C-alpha cells in the first residue's frame, strides 16, 4: 500500500484502536443477535419448546445471542404477545388471565429454553416492559384530570372522580415470590374511566407527567394501560426487586428494554447498574426508543449515561426509503444521520421487527426485493450490533410473507467468518455503493467486498488490500457468476446486477458460508 490510500488506511486503523470502546458490555465484535419471535406466532403456548428444538440450529446459523419475547403474563393471556404486562412474577406458572401458560408456554418451558440456548453457547436477552401494567384485578376511585390526547400538557377538564383499573392484587398467585399490592399510587394515569365508560388520557390529581421523556404529543410519558409512576419510590423499589429475582432465576445475559422514550430517561441507570453488579459480568442492553430523529436518540444516550445501546431507528427508515423509492434514494446517504454514523458503539442495527411488520403499530416494512441489500449493509459493517428479525429469517406464515431466504443465511455466516479487518468505504455514486473489509490474520481467508444498488447495476473498482493479490473472489450470493482475480494494486472491478447485491469472498471460503 502506498500514497494517499495508505494514509487513509492508517488513520482508519489508529482511530479504531484509540476509540474508547464502551466498557459496559454493549460493544460486541462481529456478533449477531436473533430476534427470536414475530408478532403473529401461533397462540399455541409452544414457542419455548420451539426455541429448545432449534437452539442448536440458531448456533449453527452463526448467531451469538437470542432476544426472547416478554416472558410474563400479559392481560390478554395466551393471546398477549407480551407487551400488555399484567404480572411480572407470573412467567407461565399461575392460572391467571385464562390460563397457566403465556402465549409461549410455561415457566418451566421458558427456563428450559434459556438453558438450551446457554447449552449451545448462545446468550439470551430478555424483553423488559416497564412503562405500564394492564388488566388490573380491581378498580379504585381516584381524582383525575383529563388531558388532550394530542397535547398532554393541556388539561381538558377540571378534577373528576373516576373509577380506574389500578389495583393489582394477583389473587391467583397468593403472594408467591412477592406480596406487594399495586394501587393507583404506583401509577401516573390511565386511559379509561369505569364510571362514565369513557376513554381519555386521565392523569391522577396531585401528580405530574414525568418531565424527562419524549416530547411527542407535548409529553409522551403516557402510552397505554396504567402508566407506572417512577416518582413513587415504592414503584422503583419493586421494579428493582423484581429485576433481582428475575435475573437470578433466568440467568439471562442481557435486556431489550421496551418503550424507553415513555419512561423517565434516567430510570435505567440504577436498574442496569444493579443488574450488572449482581451478575458480576457484562450485561448487554438495548433500548427501544422509537424515533427517526437522531438527535432524540443521542439525547437519550446522554441522559441514560450510555448505559445501553439503542436500536438504530433512523437507519431503519433510511433502509425503508431506499426500498420504496423506485431507485431514487441516493445510496450515498444510506448511513447518514444514523446512530451507526455518530454513536456506533451504541448502535444496535436492524432491518425490521415485530412492530414494523405489516399490520403492526409501527408498520414501516422494508420491501422484500431490498431485504438482502439491507441485511448485507448491516451485517458486513464493522460497526453496530446487527439484530436479525425472526420474520425475515423464517417468514411470517399468517401473512404469507416468505423468508428472505438463503441469502440472509449466507450473510450471517459471512459476518461470522469473513467480515473482519479494516473497512474501506466507497459511497461515491448515487445508485451503487460498496465497501470492503480487508480481513485479518486471525480469521483464515477473511475479507469481503460488498456492492449494493437500489437502481441500475454496474461495476465498482474497490481495494481489498494488497495481501489478497492473486486470490480468486466470487459472489457468494450467486447473483454474479464470474471469478475475479484481485489485481496487483489489491483492487478489482466488483460487479452488481440491477437492484441487487453481490458479496465477493475468497473462493476458498465458499464451503464455510454456503
Ligand atoms: Ca410512561
Short mmCIF file of N, CA and C and ligand atoms in Angstrom, two decimals, residues 131 220-223 227-228 262-263, ligand 1:
data_model
loop_
_atom_site.label_atom_id
_atom_site.label_comp_id
_atom_site.label_asym_id
_atom_site.label_seq_id
_atom_site.Cartn_x
_atom_site.Cartn_y
_atom_site.Cartn_z
N UNK A 131 -43.11 0.33 31.18
CA UNK A 131 -43.87 1.57 31.03
C UNK A 131 -45.24 1.49 31.70
N UNK A 220 -44.80 12.58 26.22
CA UNK A 220 -45.16 11.22 25.82
C UNK A 220 -44.92 10.21 26.95
N UNK A 221 -45.08 10.65 28.20
CA UNK A 221 -44.98 9.71 29.32
C UNK A 221 -46.05 8.64 29.16
N UNK A 222 -47.30 9.09 28.92
CA UNK A 222 -48.40 8.13 28.84
C UNK A 222 -48.41 7.41 27.50
N UNK A 223 -48.40 6.08 27.55
CA UNK A 223 -48.51 5.29 26.33
C UNK A 223 -49.79 4.47 26.34
N UNK A 227 -50.10 3.74 33.71
CA UNK A 227 -48.73 4.21 33.45
C UNK A 227 -47.92 4.25 34.75
N UNK A 228 -46.80 3.54 34.78
CA UNK A 228 -46.01 3.44 36.01
C UNK A 228 -45.45 4.79 36.44
N UNK A 262 -40.92 6.55 26.74
CA UNK A 262 -42.08 6.85 27.60
C UNK A 262 -41.75 6.69 29.08
N UNK A 263 -40.49 6.44 29.39
CA UNK A 263 -40.07 6.18 30.77
C UNK A 263 -39.01 7.20 31.14
CA1 LIG B 1 -44.69 6.18 30.92
#
